[in-house]
mmCIF file of C-alpha atoms in Angstrom:
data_model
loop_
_atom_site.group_PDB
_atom_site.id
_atom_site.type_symbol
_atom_site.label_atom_id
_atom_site.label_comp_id
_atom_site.label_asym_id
_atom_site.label_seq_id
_atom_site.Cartn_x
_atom_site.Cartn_y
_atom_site.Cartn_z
ATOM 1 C CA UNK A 1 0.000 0.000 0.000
ATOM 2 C CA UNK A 2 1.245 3.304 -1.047
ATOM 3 C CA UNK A 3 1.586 6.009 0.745
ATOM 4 C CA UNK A 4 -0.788 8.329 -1.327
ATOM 5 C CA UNK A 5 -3.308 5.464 -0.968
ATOM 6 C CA UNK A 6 -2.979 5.762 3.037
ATOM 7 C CA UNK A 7 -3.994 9.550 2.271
ATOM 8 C CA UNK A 8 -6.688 8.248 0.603
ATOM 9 C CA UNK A 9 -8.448 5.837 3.297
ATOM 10 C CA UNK A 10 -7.750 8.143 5.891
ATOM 11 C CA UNK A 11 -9.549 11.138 4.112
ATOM 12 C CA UNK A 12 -12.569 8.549 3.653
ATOM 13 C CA UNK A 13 -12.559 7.820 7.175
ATOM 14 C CA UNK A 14 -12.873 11.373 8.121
ATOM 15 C CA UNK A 15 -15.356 12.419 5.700
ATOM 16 C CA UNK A 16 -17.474 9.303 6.426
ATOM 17 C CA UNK A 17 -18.156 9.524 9.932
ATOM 18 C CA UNK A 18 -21.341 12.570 10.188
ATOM 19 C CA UNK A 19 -20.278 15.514 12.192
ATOM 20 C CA UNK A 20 -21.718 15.426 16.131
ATOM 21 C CA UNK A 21 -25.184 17.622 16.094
ATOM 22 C CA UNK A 22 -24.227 21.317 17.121
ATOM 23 C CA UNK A 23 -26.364 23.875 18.700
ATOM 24 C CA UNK A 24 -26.601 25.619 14.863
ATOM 25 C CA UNK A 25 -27.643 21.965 13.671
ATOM 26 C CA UNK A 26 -30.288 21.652 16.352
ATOM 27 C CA UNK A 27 -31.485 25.523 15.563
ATOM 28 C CA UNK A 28 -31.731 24.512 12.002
ATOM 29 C CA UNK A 29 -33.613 21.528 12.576
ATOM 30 C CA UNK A 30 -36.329 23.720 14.230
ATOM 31 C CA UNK A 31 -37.043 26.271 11.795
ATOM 32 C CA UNK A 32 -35.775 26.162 8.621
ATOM 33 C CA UNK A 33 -34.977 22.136 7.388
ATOM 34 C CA UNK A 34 -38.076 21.004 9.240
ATOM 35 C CA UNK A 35 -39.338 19.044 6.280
ATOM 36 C CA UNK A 36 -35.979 17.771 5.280
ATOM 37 C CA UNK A 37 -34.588 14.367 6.891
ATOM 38 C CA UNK A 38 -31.538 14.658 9.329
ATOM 39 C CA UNK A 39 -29.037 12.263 7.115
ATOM 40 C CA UNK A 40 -29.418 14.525 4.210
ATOM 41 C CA UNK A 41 -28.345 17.603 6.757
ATOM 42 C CA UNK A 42 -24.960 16.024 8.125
ATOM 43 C CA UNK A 43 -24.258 14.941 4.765
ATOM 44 C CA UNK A 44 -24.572 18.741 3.371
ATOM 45 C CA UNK A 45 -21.680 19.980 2.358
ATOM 46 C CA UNK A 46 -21.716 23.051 4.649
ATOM 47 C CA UNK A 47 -22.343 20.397 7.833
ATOM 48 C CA UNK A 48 -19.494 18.105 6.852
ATOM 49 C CA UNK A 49 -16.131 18.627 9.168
ATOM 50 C CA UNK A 50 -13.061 19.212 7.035
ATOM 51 C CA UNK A 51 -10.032 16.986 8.411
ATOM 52 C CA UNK A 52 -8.370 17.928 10.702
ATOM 53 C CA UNK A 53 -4.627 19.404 9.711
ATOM 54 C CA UNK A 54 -2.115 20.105 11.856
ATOM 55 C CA UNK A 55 -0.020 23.057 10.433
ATOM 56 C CA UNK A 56 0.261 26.972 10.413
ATOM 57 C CA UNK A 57 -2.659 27.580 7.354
ATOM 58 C CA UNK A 58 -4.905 25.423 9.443
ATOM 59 C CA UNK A 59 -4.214 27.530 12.396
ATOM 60 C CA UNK A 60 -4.083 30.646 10.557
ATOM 61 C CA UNK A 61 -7.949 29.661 9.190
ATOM 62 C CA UNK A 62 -9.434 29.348 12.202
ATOM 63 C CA UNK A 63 -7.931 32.646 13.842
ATOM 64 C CA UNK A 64 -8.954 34.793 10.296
ATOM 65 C CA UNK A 65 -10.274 38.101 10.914
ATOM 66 C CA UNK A 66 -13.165 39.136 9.985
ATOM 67 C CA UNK A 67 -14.137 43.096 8.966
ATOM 68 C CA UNK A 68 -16.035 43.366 12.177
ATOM 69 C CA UNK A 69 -12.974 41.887 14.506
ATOM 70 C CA UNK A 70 -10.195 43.982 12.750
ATOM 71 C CA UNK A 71 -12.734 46.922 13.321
ATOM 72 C CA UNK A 72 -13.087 45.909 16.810
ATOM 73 C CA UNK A 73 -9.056 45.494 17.343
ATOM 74 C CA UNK A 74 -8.362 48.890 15.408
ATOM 75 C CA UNK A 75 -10.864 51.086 18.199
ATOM 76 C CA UNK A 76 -8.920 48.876 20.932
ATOM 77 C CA UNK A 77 -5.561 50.230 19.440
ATOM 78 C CA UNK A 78 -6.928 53.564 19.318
ATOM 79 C CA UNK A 79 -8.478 53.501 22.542
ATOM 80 C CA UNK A 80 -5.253 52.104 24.300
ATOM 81 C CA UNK A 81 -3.143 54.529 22.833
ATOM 82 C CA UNK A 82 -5.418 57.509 23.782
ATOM 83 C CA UNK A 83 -5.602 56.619 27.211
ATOM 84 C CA UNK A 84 -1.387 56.073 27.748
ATOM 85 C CA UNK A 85 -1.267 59.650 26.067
ATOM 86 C CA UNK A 86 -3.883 60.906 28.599
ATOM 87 C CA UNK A 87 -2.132 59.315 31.610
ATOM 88 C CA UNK A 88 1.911 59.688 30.351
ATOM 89 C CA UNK A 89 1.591 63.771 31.226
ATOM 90 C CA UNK A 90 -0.110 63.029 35.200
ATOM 91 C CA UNK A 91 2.395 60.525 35.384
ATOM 92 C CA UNK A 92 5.655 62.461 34.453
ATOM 93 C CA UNK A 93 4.496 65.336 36.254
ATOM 94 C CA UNK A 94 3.695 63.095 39.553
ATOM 95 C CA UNK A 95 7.018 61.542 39.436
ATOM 96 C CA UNK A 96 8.958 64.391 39.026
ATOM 97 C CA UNK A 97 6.777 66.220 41.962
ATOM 98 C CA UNK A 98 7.723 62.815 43.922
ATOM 99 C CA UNK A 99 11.402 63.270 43.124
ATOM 100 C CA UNK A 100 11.061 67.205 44.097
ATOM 101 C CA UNK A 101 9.266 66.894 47.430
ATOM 102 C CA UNK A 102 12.999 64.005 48.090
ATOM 103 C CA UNK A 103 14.772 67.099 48.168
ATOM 104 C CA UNK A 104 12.810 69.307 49.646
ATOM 105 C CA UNK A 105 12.511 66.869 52.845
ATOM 106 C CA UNK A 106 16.446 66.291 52.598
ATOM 107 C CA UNK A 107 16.957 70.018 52.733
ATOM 108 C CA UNK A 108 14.393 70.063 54.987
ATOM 109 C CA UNK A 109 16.357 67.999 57.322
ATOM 110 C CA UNK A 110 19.614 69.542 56.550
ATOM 111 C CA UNK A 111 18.031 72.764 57.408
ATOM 112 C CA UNK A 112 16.447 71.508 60.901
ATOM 113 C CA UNK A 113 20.194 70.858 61.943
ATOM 114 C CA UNK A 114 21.834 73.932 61.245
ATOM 115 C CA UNK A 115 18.872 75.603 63.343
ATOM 116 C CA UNK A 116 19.827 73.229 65.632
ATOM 117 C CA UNK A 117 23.444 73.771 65.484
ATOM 118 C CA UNK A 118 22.815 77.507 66.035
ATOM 119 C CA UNK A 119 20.500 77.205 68.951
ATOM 120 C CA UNK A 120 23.291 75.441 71.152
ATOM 121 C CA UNK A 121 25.635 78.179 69.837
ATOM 122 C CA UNK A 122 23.071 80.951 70.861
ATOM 123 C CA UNK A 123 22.867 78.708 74.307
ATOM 124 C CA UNK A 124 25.915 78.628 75.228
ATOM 125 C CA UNK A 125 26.899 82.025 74.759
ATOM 126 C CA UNK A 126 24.828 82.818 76.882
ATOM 127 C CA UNK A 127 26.644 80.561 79.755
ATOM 128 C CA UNK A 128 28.681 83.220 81.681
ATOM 129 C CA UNK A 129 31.277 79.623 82.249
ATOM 130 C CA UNK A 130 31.383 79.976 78.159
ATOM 131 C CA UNK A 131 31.907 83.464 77.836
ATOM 132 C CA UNK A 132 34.943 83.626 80.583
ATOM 133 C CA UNK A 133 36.527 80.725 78.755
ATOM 134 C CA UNK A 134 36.210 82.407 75.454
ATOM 135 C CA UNK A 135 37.255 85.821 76.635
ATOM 136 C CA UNK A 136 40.714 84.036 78.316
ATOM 137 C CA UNK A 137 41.641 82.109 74.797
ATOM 138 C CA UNK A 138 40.639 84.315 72.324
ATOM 139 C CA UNK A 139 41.199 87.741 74.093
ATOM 140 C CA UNK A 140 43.732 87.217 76.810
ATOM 141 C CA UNK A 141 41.661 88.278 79.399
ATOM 142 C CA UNK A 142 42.789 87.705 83.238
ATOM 143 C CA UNK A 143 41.084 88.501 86.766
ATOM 144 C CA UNK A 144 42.402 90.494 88.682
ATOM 145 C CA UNK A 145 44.683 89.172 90.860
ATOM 146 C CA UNK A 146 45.946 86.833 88.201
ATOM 147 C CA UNK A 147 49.204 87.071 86.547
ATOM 148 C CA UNK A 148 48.826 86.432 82.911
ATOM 149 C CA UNK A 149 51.589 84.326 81.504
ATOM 150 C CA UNK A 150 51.904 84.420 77.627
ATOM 151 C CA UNK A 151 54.419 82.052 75.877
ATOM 152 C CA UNK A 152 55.101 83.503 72.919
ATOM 153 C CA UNK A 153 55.282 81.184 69.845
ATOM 154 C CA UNK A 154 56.634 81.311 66.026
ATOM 155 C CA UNK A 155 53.250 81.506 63.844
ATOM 156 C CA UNK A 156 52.477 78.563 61.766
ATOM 157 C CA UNK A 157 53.578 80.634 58.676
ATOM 158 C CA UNK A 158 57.109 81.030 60.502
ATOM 159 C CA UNK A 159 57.575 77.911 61.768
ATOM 160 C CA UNK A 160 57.042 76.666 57.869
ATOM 161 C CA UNK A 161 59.600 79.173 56.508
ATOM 162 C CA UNK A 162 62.204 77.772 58.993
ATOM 163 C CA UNK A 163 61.374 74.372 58.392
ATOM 164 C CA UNK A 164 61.543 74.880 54.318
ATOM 165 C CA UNK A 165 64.604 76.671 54.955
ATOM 166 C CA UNK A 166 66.198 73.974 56.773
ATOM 167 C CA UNK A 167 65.337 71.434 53.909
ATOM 168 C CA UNK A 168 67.081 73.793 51.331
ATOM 169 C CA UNK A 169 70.057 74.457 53.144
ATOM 170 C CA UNK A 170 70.591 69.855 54.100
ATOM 171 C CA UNK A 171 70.032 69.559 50.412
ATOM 172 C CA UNK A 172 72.499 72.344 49.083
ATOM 173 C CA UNK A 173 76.330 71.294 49.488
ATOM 174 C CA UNK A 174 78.661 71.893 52.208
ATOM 175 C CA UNK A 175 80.380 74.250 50.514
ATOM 176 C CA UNK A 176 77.483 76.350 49.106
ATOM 177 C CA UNK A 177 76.337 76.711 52.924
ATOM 178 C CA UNK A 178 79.785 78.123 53.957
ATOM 179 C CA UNK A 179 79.518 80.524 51.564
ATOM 180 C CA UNK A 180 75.876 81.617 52.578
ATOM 181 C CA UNK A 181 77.331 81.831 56.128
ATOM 182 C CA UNK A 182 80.347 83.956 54.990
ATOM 183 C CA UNK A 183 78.299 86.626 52.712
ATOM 184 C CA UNK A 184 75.211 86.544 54.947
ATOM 185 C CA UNK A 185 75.566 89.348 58.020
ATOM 186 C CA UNK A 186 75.095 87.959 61.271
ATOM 187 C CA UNK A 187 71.253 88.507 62.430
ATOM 188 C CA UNK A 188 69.916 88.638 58.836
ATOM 189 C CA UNK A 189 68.272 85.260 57.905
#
């Protein structure tokens, strides 16, 4: 048996067994075939059930659109798209808002602790303890009675002159600092 023959029996198969009654066939048997007998409807050509295929056109067949679907699918489109245009304007402006009011509560907060910071400076100057220390450090102030003792250092910009100028004169050689000893006058540095 050839294989085109196996085509053959199995398309008889399929087209000999009637189609199961639907709920159309049942409709049609009350009003309009009434008179005709119900072999001669399953055997009608528009009752018969194709085989069945298994394959993309098959598939594609039974998904077809119809006018009235692709109508139906366009307005979806349209509507869909309307309504993300509506809502994409409310939704930029809400998240940028969102992202504003972040740094408005972070300078907020950064705010809250300078005040903070500023109160306990206003509060302690107002300690009399705080304003005596300040007044001895800052202005040299003494009671009287007291003897003020002030040690008298080199500034930090003088200390870093002398310290520069003892790097240059370890690095320069032992005869180029005799000579800066001979030709320099004592007391000028």
């Amino acid at each position: 048996m050839s294989s085109d023959d196996m085509v053959e029996a199995v398309e008889q198969e399929v087209h000999a067994d009637p189609a199961p009654p639907t709920a159309d066939d049942a409709l049609d048997a009350d009003t309009s075939d009434a008179g005709t007998p119900r072999v001669a409807r399953e055997r009608s050509p528009r009752n018969r059930r194709r085989p069945a295929r298994n394959g993309l056109g098959a598939r594609l067949r039974e998904i077809a659109m119809t006018p009235a679907s692709l109508a139906t699918l366009v307005i979806t489109v349209v509507v869909v798209c309307v309504v993300a245009l509506t809502l994409a304007m409310p939704l930029r402006t809400y998240f940028s808002q969102r992202s504003e009011f972040r740094q408005l509560t972070a300078s907020n907060e950064q705010l809250r602790r300078e005040v903070a910071d500023y109160q306990q400076k206003v509060n302690e100057q107002n300690d009399p303890a705080y304003i005596e220390a300040q007044a001895r450090t800052r202005l040299q102030f003494v009671k009287p009675g007291e003897i003020p003792l002030v040690m008298l250092f080199p500034a930090d910009e003088a200390r870093r002159e002398a310290a520069e100028r003892a790097e240059e004169r370890a690095r320069a050689p032992w005869y180029g600092n005799l000579w800066d000893t001979l030709s320099t006058p004592p007391g000028v540095q």
